[in-house]
XYZ file of C-alpha atoms in Angstrom:
522
model
C -135.642 -16.956 16.220
C -133.123 -18.364 13.794
C -130.550 -21.045 13.225
C -126.928 -19.972 12.828
C -124.210 -21.767 10.878
C -120.856 -20.118 10.130
C -117.433 -21.247 8.932
C -114.103 -19.540 8.368
C -111.758 -21.731 6.334
C -108.698 -21.551 4.086
C -109.716 -21.107 0.448
C -106.767 -23.027 -0.958
C -106.616 -25.884 1.545
C -108.818 -28.686 2.817
C -111.970 -27.465 4.551
C -112.178 -29.634 7.653
C -115.726 -28.418 8.359
C -117.322 -29.206 4.977
C -118.882 -32.517 6.051
C -120.239 -31.064 9.279
C -121.674 -28.111 7.347
C -123.580 -30.326 4.930
C -124.917 -32.510 7.750
C -126.099 -29.551 9.810
C -127.933 -27.565 7.129
C -131.194 -29.579 7.557
C -131.087 -29.062 11.334
C -130.537 -25.337 10.917
C -133.474 -25.155 8.500
C -135.739 -26.930 10.995
C -135.178 -24.118 13.491
C -136.292 -21.442 11.031
C -138.823 -22.513 8.388
C -139.695 -18.961 7.251
C -136.506 -18.540 5.211
C -132.965 -19.857 4.817
C -130.179 -17.991 3.018
C -126.422 -18.220 2.630
C -123.695 -15.640 2.016
C -120.071 -16.379 1.116
C -117.302 -13.789 1.386
C -113.600 -13.972 0.505
C -111.242 -12.218 2.901
C -107.669 -12.630 1.716
C -106.800 -16.313 1.863
C -109.892 -17.072 3.924
C -113.468 -17.853 2.940
C -116.345 -16.897 5.238
C -119.686 -18.704 4.895
C -122.832 -17.562 6.718
C -126.067 -19.580 6.674
C -129.139 -18.466 8.636
C -132.656 -19.803 8.878
C -135.431 -17.594 10.274
C -138.609 -18.264 12.213
C -140.477 -15.030 11.623
C -141.988 -13.772 14.878
C -141.429 -10.046 14.559
C -142.634 -7.712 11.845
C -141.477 -6.545 9.419
C -140.101 -9.910 8.283
C -136.343 -9.715 7.741
C -134.305 -12.414 6.029
C -130.900 -13.356 7.360
C -127.959 -13.147 7.168
C -128.080 -9.354 6.835
C -125.311 -7.744 4.779
C -125.128 -3.976 4.440
C -123.293 -1.721 2.001
C -120.172 -1.577 4.195
C -119.775 -5.347 3.998
C -120.759 -6.052 7.600
C -122.760 -9.264 8.066
C -124.998 -10.212 10.999
C -126.601 -13.482 12.072
C -128.939 -12.945 15.020
C -130.990 -15.477 16.970
C -133.135 -13.982 19.688
C -135.515 -11.337 20.931
C -134.625 -7.856 22.173
C -136.866 -6.073 24.662
C -135.251 -2.632 24.769
C -138.085 -0.083 24.691
C -136.423 1.819 21.843
C -136.796 -1.174 19.480
C -139.677 -0.066 17.259
C -139.507 -2.530 14.361
C -137.355 -5.544 13.603
C -134.803 -6.138 16.350
C -132.214 -7.703 14.006
C -131.993 -4.469 12.015
C -131.891 -2.494 15.281
C -129.015 -4.642 16.543
C -126.935 -4.196 13.373
C -127.416 -0.413 13.397
C -126.310 -0.207 17.032
C -123.264 -2.407 16.402
C -122.123 -0.112 13.594
C -122.775 3.172 15.368
C -121.676 2.332 18.928
C -119.324 -0.633 18.584
C -119.778 -4.186 19.799
C -119.113 -4.018 23.538
C -121.057 -0.776 24.228
C -123.986 -2.177 22.222
C -124.031 -5.435 24.162
C -123.839 -3.530 27.438
C -127.090 -1.754 26.593
C -129.031 -4.708 25.162
C -131.836 -6.440 27.079
C -133.094 -9.750 25.802
C -132.414 -13.353 24.884
C -129.974 -13.823 22.016
C -126.962 -15.358 20.304
C -125.194 -13.819 17.315
C -122.330 -13.882 14.819
C -121.148 -10.514 13.465
C -118.536 -9.917 10.782
C -117.105 -6.425 11.266
C -115.522 -5.861 7.871
C -113.404 -2.782 8.566
C -111.625 -4.452 11.513
C -111.655 -7.924 9.917
C -113.072 -9.438 13.103
C -115.695 -12.096 13.738
C -117.630 -11.397 16.929
C -119.853 -14.062 18.471
C -121.585 -14.598 21.811
C -124.665 -15.573 23.749
C -126.396 -13.023 25.975
C -124.828 -12.606 29.420
C -127.188 -15.198 30.968
C -126.822 -17.604 28.042
C -130.461 -18.053 26.999
C -129.743 -19.135 23.402
C -127.577 -21.968 22.083
C -124.269 -21.356 20.324
C -121.279 -23.693 19.875
C -117.887 -23.156 18.265
C -114.613 -24.770 17.255
C -111.461 -22.744 16.684
C -108.511 -24.772 15.478
C -105.604 -24.408 13.031
C -106.665 -20.950 11.898
C -110.211 -22.063 11.086
C -113.457 -21.243 12.909
C -116.809 -23.037 13.004
C -119.926 -21.683 14.782
C -123.333 -23.352 14.982
C -126.628 -23.303 16.878
C -126.740 -27.113 16.802
C -124.048 -29.728 17.558
C -122.457 -31.496 14.621
C -123.414 -35.100 13.916
C -119.918 -36.222 13.001
C -116.855 -35.188 15.008
C -115.716 -31.573 14.863
C -112.501 -31.208 16.797
C -112.737 -29.035 19.922
C -116.435 -28.161 19.416
C -117.778 -26.617 22.622
C -120.518 -24.321 23.864
C -119.858 -20.605 23.790
C -119.944 -19.833 27.517
C -122.545 -17.440 28.833
C -120.849 -14.408 30.322
C -118.212 -14.144 27.581
C -117.979 -12.359 24.230
C -115.506 -13.828 21.735
C -113.715 -12.049 18.892
C -111.638 -13.728 16.175
C -109.169 -11.502 14.311
C -108.623 -12.465 10.667
C -105.358 -10.522 10.593
C -103.455 -12.349 13.336
C -105.794 -15.370 13.750
C -106.117 -14.741 17.489
C -109.245 -15.441 19.526
C -109.929 -12.849 22.244
C -112.388 -13.235 25.107
C -114.213 -10.354 26.809
C -115.827 -11.255 30.139
C -118.973 -9.967 31.779
C -118.231 -9.080 35.385
C -119.801 -7.681 38.541
C -118.779 -4.356 40.013
C -118.217 -0.908 38.524
C -114.450 -0.384 38.361
C -112.985 1.226 35.243
C -111.115 -1.902 34.085
C -114.330 -3.912 33.626
C -115.198 -4.196 29.922
C -118.742 -5.547 30.346
C -120.764 -5.162 33.532
C -123.646 -7.473 34.354
C -126.950 -5.549 34.549
C -127.512 -6.979 38.027
C -125.476 -7.572 41.179
C -124.513 -10.843 42.804
C -126.946 -12.385 45.285
C -126.970 -10.499 48.554
C -125.844 -12.718 51.470
C -127.364 -10.363 54.063
C -130.587 -11.722 55.570
C -130.792 -9.067 58.289
C -131.729 -6.105 56.059
C -135.239 -4.904 57.013
C -137.956 -5.493 54.426
C -141.693 -5.063 54.031
C -143.168 -8.368 52.899
C -146.308 -6.910 51.337
C -144.367 -4.263 49.412
C -141.916 -6.881 48.176
C -144.755 -9.059 46.885
C -146.284 -6.127 44.989
C -142.923 -5.119 43.490
C -141.992 -8.583 42.268
C -145.471 -9.303 40.949
C -145.358 -6.124 38.872
C -141.903 -6.935 37.489
C -142.972 -10.459 36.512
C -146.138 -9.173 34.878
C -144.085 -6.654 32.883
C -141.585 -9.349 31.943
C -144.335 -11.629 30.640
C -145.820 -8.667 28.772
C -142.547 -7.940 26.959
C -142.507 -11.519 25.741
C -146.092 -11.361 24.481
C -146.423 -8.039 22.715
C -144.476 -8.811 19.527
C -146.046 -12.173 18.600
C -148.194 -11.773 15.465
C -151.887 -12.570 15.995
C -153.254 -14.391 12.945
C -156.571 -15.515 14.417
C -157.988 -14.652 17.847
C -159.220 -18.244 18.200
C -155.776 -19.680 17.382
C -153.311 -19.532 20.301
C -150.100 -17.619 19.676
C -148.603 -18.634 23.020
C -148.120 -21.940 24.835
C -146.811 -22.706 28.309
C -144.625 -25.692 29.159
C -146.977 -26.808 31.878
C -146.326 -29.307 34.655
C -148.900 -27.643 36.889
C -146.216 -26.461 39.311
C -145.901 -23.050 40.913
C -143.681 -21.349 38.312
C -145.530 -22.286 35.121
C -148.923 -21.673 36.739
C -147.847 -18.172 37.737
C -146.804 -17.588 34.127
C -150.247 -18.737 33.007
C -151.797 -16.266 35.441
C -149.742 -13.332 34.143
C -150.495 -14.242 30.536
C -154.209 -14.413 31.369
C -154.060 -10.927 32.875
C -152.296 -9.529 29.794
C -154.075 -11.106 26.837
C -157.238 -9.690 25.331
C -160.521 -11.478 26.119
C -161.169 -14.279 23.659
C -157.522 -15.210 23.085
C -156.580 -18.743 24.073
C -153.471 -20.313 25.606
C -152.285 -23.902 25.200
C -150.917 -25.652 28.290
C -148.493 -28.365 27.145
C -148.374 -31.276 29.601
C -146.153 -34.262 28.773
C -146.261 -37.816 30.171
C -144.241 -40.907 29.266
C -144.995 -44.603 29.182
C -142.556 -45.827 31.821
C -142.146 -49.598 31.686
C -140.293 -49.717 34.986
C -143.034 -48.133 37.147
C -146.116 -48.744 34.963
C -149.260 -46.709 35.554
C -149.791 -45.517 31.992
C -149.887 -41.761 31.439
C -151.533 -40.791 34.709
C -148.243 -39.384 35.948
C -147.743 -36.990 38.891
C -147.455 -34.025 36.501
C -150.590 -35.079 34.607
C -152.620 -35.116 37.836
C -151.125 -31.863 39.085
C -151.435 -30.241 35.670
C -155.189 -30.823 35.567
C -155.676 -29.488 39.096
C -153.697 -26.338 38.346
C -155.457 -25.909 34.997
C -158.795 -25.900 36.815
C -157.544 -23.316 39.311
C -156.221 -21.086 36.504
C -159.406 -21.353 34.451
C -161.653 -20.669 37.458
C -159.621 -17.556 38.258
C -159.824 -16.413 34.637
C -163.602 -16.831 34.506
C -164.011 -14.839 37.692
C -162.516 -11.940 35.701
C -163.873 -12.459 32.187
C -167.128 -14.328 32.717
C -168.418 -17.878 32.728
C -168.288 -18.282 28.949
C -164.583 -17.391 28.783
C -162.384 -20.299 27.727
C -158.823 -19.024 28.110
C -156.826 -22.197 28.719
C -156.771 -25.445 26.741
C -154.958 -28.498 28.105
C -152.842 -30.610 25.736
C -152.179 -34.155 26.913
C -148.907 -35.133 25.255
C -148.554 -38.895 25.734
C -145.268 -40.462 24.650
C -145.277 -44.237 24.090
C -142.076 -46.061 25.013
C -141.386 -47.135 21.410
C -141.779 -43.569 20.127
C -139.401 -42.319 22.796
C -136.825 -44.910 21.715
C -137.261 -43.901 18.075
C -136.533 -40.232 18.828
C -133.921 -40.806 21.510
C -130.877 -40.649 19.152
C -132.095 -37.288 17.826
C -132.470 -35.935 21.358
C -129.020 -37.196 22.355
C -127.563 -35.392 19.340
C -129.374 -32.129 20.047
C -128.586 -32.004 23.763
C -124.823 -32.565 23.286
C -122.404 -31.704 24.918
C -124.682 -32.699 27.800
C -124.351 -36.463 28.070
C -125.684 -37.635 31.430
C -128.686 -39.864 32.141
C -130.392 -36.949 33.909
C -129.802 -34.602 30.975
C -131.366 -37.128 28.617
C -134.471 -37.577 30.772
C -134.960 -33.800 30.989
C -134.211 -33.245 27.305
C -136.722 -35.930 26.283
C -139.444 -34.194 28.307
C -138.754 -30.792 26.728
C -138.375 -32.261 23.242
C -141.786 -33.956 23.215
C -143.532 -31.191 25.162
C -142.314 -28.541 22.701
C -143.511 -30.629 19.753
C -146.953 -29.683 21.090
C -148.727 -32.705 19.650
C -151.389 -34.496 21.662
C -155.015 -34.604 22.771
C -156.779 -31.255 23.193
C -159.191 -30.637 26.068
C -161.142 -27.607 27.237
C -163.567 -26.766 30.052
C -167.243 -26.276 29.294
C -169.325 -23.547 30.925
C -169.695 -25.601 34.114
C -165.931 -26.283 34.330
C -166.274 -29.915 33.292
C -163.460 -31.254 31.102
C -164.461 -31.789 27.480
C -162.487 -33.688 24.833
C -162.005 -31.417 21.816
C -159.596 -33.015 19.358
C -157.674 -36.291 19.389
C -154.827 -35.383 17.051
C -153.943 -31.788 17.808
C -150.728 -29.814 17.292
C -150.495 -26.356 18.789
C -149.985 -23.610 16.175
C -148.192 -21.348 18.656
C -144.527 -20.694 17.934
C -143.621 -19.217 21.322
C -143.256 -21.328 24.469
C -143.122 -19.764 27.919
C -140.831 -21.516 30.399
C -140.556 -21.071 34.160
C -136.836 -21.826 34.142
C -134.846 -19.633 36.525
C -137.401 -19.410 39.319
C -135.805 -22.240 41.310
C -132.291 -20.849 40.964
C -133.239 -17.250 41.796
C -135.778 -17.860 44.558
C -134.604 -21.086 46.191
C -136.843 -23.799 44.807
C -134.890 -26.978 45.452
C -135.034 -29.140 48.587
C -131.265 -28.866 48.863
C -131.712 -25.132 49.394
C -133.677 -25.725 52.594
C -131.083 -28.330 53.618
C -128.296 -25.831 53.007
C -130.086 -23.226 55.113
C -130.665 -25.586 58.034
C -127.097 -26.839 57.965
C -125.031 -23.709 57.296
C -127.266 -20.621 57.420
C -128.214 -17.854 55.005
C -124.724 -16.835 53.911
C -124.056 -20.376 52.695
C -127.473 -20.423 51.004
C -126.590 -17.267 49.081
C -123.432 -18.926 47.726
C -125.420 -21.978 46.651
C -128.019 -19.851 44.861
C -125.321 -17.816 43.113
C -123.634 -20.996 41.924
C -126.953 -22.354 40.607
C -127.649 -19.155 38.693
C -124.125 -18.955 37.286
C -124.416 -22.500 35.904
C -127.728 -22.045 34.091
C -126.038 -21.352 30.735
C -124.003 -24.542 31.025
C -126.485 -26.896 32.678
C -129.837 -25.970 31.179
C -130.222 -23.160 28.691
C -128.221 -24.368 25.695
C -129.638 -27.883 25.933
C -133.238 -26.717 26.285
C -132.948 -24.263 23.395
C -131.634 -26.938 21.048
C -134.226 -29.631 21.793
C -137.187 -27.213 21.665
C -136.124 -25.090 18.685
C -135.878 -28.156 16.459
C -139.711 -27.944 16.266
C -139.474 -24.307 15.095
C -140.635 -23.005 18.458
C -138.943 -20.360 20.573
C -138.480 -20.549 24.327
C -138.906 -17.370 26.353
C -138.032 -16.977 30.026
C -139.941 -14.343 32.029
C -138.150 -15.249 35.274
C -134.791 -14.557 33.590
C -135.633 -11.027 32.480
C -132.745 -8.748 33.478
C -134.974 -6.549 35.673
C -136.424 -9.573 37.461
C -132.931 -10.976 37.995
C -131.684 -7.631 39.343
C -134.561 -7.506 41.842
C -134.066 -11.146 42.880
C -130.344 -10.644 43.476
C -131.044 -7.896 46.015
C -134.065 -9.598 47.579
C -133.739 -10.564 51.235
C -132.990 -14.284 51.447
C -135.819 -14.796 53.953
C -138.237 -14.012 51.135
C -136.731 -16.889 49.162
C -136.311 -19.696 51.675
C -138.283 -19.232 54.879
C -137.791 -21.955 57.487
C -140.592 -20.466 59.616
C -143.175 -21.428 56.950
C -142.861 -25.208 56.429
C -145.700 -25.339 53.869
C -144.197 -22.468 51.874
C -140.513 -22.680 52.760
C -139.099 -22.739 49.212
C -139.739 -19.883 46.773
C -141.599 -18.219 49.598
C -142.315 -14.920 47.855
C -143.610 -16.647 44.707
C -146.016 -18.637 46.880
C -147.213 -15.387 48.429
C -147.885 -13.994 44.934
C -149.916 -17.098 44.054
C -151.850 -16.878 47.323
C -152.559 -13.175 46.792
C -153.931 -13.891 43.322
C -156.442 -16.566 44.296
C -154.306 -19.600 43.498
C -154.296 -21.232 46.959
C -153.662 -24.804 45.857
C -150.771 -23.888 43.592
C -149.222 -21.760 46.328
C -148.582 -24.922 48.367
C -147.272 -27.222 45.620
C -143.775 -28.553 46.233
C -141.050 -28.756 43.615
C -140.929 -31.936 41.535
C -138.288 -32.368 38.837
C -139.806 -32.755 35.364
C -138.123 -36.105 34.726
C -139.954 -37.575 37.736
C -143.207 -35.694 37.285
C -143.468 -36.769 33.633
C -141.740 -40.119 34.285
C -139.116 -39.648 31.585
C -136.417 -40.937 33.968
C -135.412 -44.603 34.285
C -138.000 -45.856 31.819
C -136.796 -49.414 31.303
C -137.040 -52.422 33.606
C -133.674 -52.757 35.337
C -132.902 -49.018 35.308
C -133.616 -48.472 39.013
C -129.935 -48.471 40.035
C -128.846 -46.007 37.351
C -127.779 -42.609 38.704
C -128.702 -39.332 37.036
C -125.051 -38.328 36.891
C -124.062 -41.518 35.017
C -122.936 -41.034 31.421
C -125.252 -42.349 28.721
C -124.140 -45.743 27.487
């Protein structure tokens, strides 16, 4: 993972981005504490500045920005999972860009990324997020000057906006034009970039074998989790290299299960469970997600010990309690990081992810008899990679409104709703979540948003997603079947609860009860 900061300005005129640059450097460094370097290049009347920080997660360690002998420069934030990547994926990416060109390279890539690439021989600046939009990137292009950053500016930068997922942008230094290349569905010859998956199938009448479907999806999810585990350096077998953002719900518990199946015996996993002091509802930190998290933790650990033995202690539970005053102290930082999202609901979600990803709380483990034991009062997880279940609800129909849509208008309407939800992930969730979590020098990874998983989900019969004949398992039906098959019966029946309500990060002050989630932050 890395932080990206780039500017293209006139050498002989006022640099309108200089203040924003200076303000953002500390935020970029926070994202990548392993190294931070800067390169400046003159191109005619223009000056190009590249600053990258790196969180080293993949050997061999490679500083950024990378500049080669031809003058090309790359800033890369992400992880590539192409099987042909043998060493550092940043070096792999640059070599492919130079040998195949930008668009053909992006067409073949699989992974979570954002980048800035200066192609010296064409005098073009290329920049984009992956086609799903799993990494943050923002830009401003105005008056012949260009500014690109992983993190929003503190002061005003005119026309700063998120780089949209599904688009690749190219800025030509010769004519100062910005060109957009769009990812699209279909296979016609005029399409420049084709999504590696189809749109959601609206046909619910196609025959399917439920048991075969469960086996297929389970294998794809296990492989997806494995890709996101294999390249994390292991410093100490007793020190966890992976954490899970853990509410105790279906999606994150399934991720815990796959990780348990993939890790070597003796390795540990931290389950990060956040709860807020909510002055409006009271009740301390014994929130719905705290209660559910402990129940699901027990079910995960019991399953693990049935495989590895009674003395195995795979999962540790981190109680992350956030006092009201501490939340208020950090709130301005969170509002800055989550921008351009500015609603009450976005803030309540961003607060939960921000404090959960800090990974600081009270550590607990199970003893040999599966009784909870307090281990350490002031603990911070050393793991730099966080697994997130984001995408499961959008792909497999996890929201109550999906069942409402089905009852009201049928499966074809449901397919349109699911497609819309998936298409909006880059705008609604992914950029915001990346920014608030990466500020702690931790990287989010999304097994449910692996391209192969998405491709399978898009073609999956809708009755395997929302099944009105199974009222206890109507949403995310096939994921519940996977949990049931793998000896997680309680988790298989848990209903969706939004994190802001489960952790009680929503409406935290007395008098907030009438505020709507869609209201703008005052």
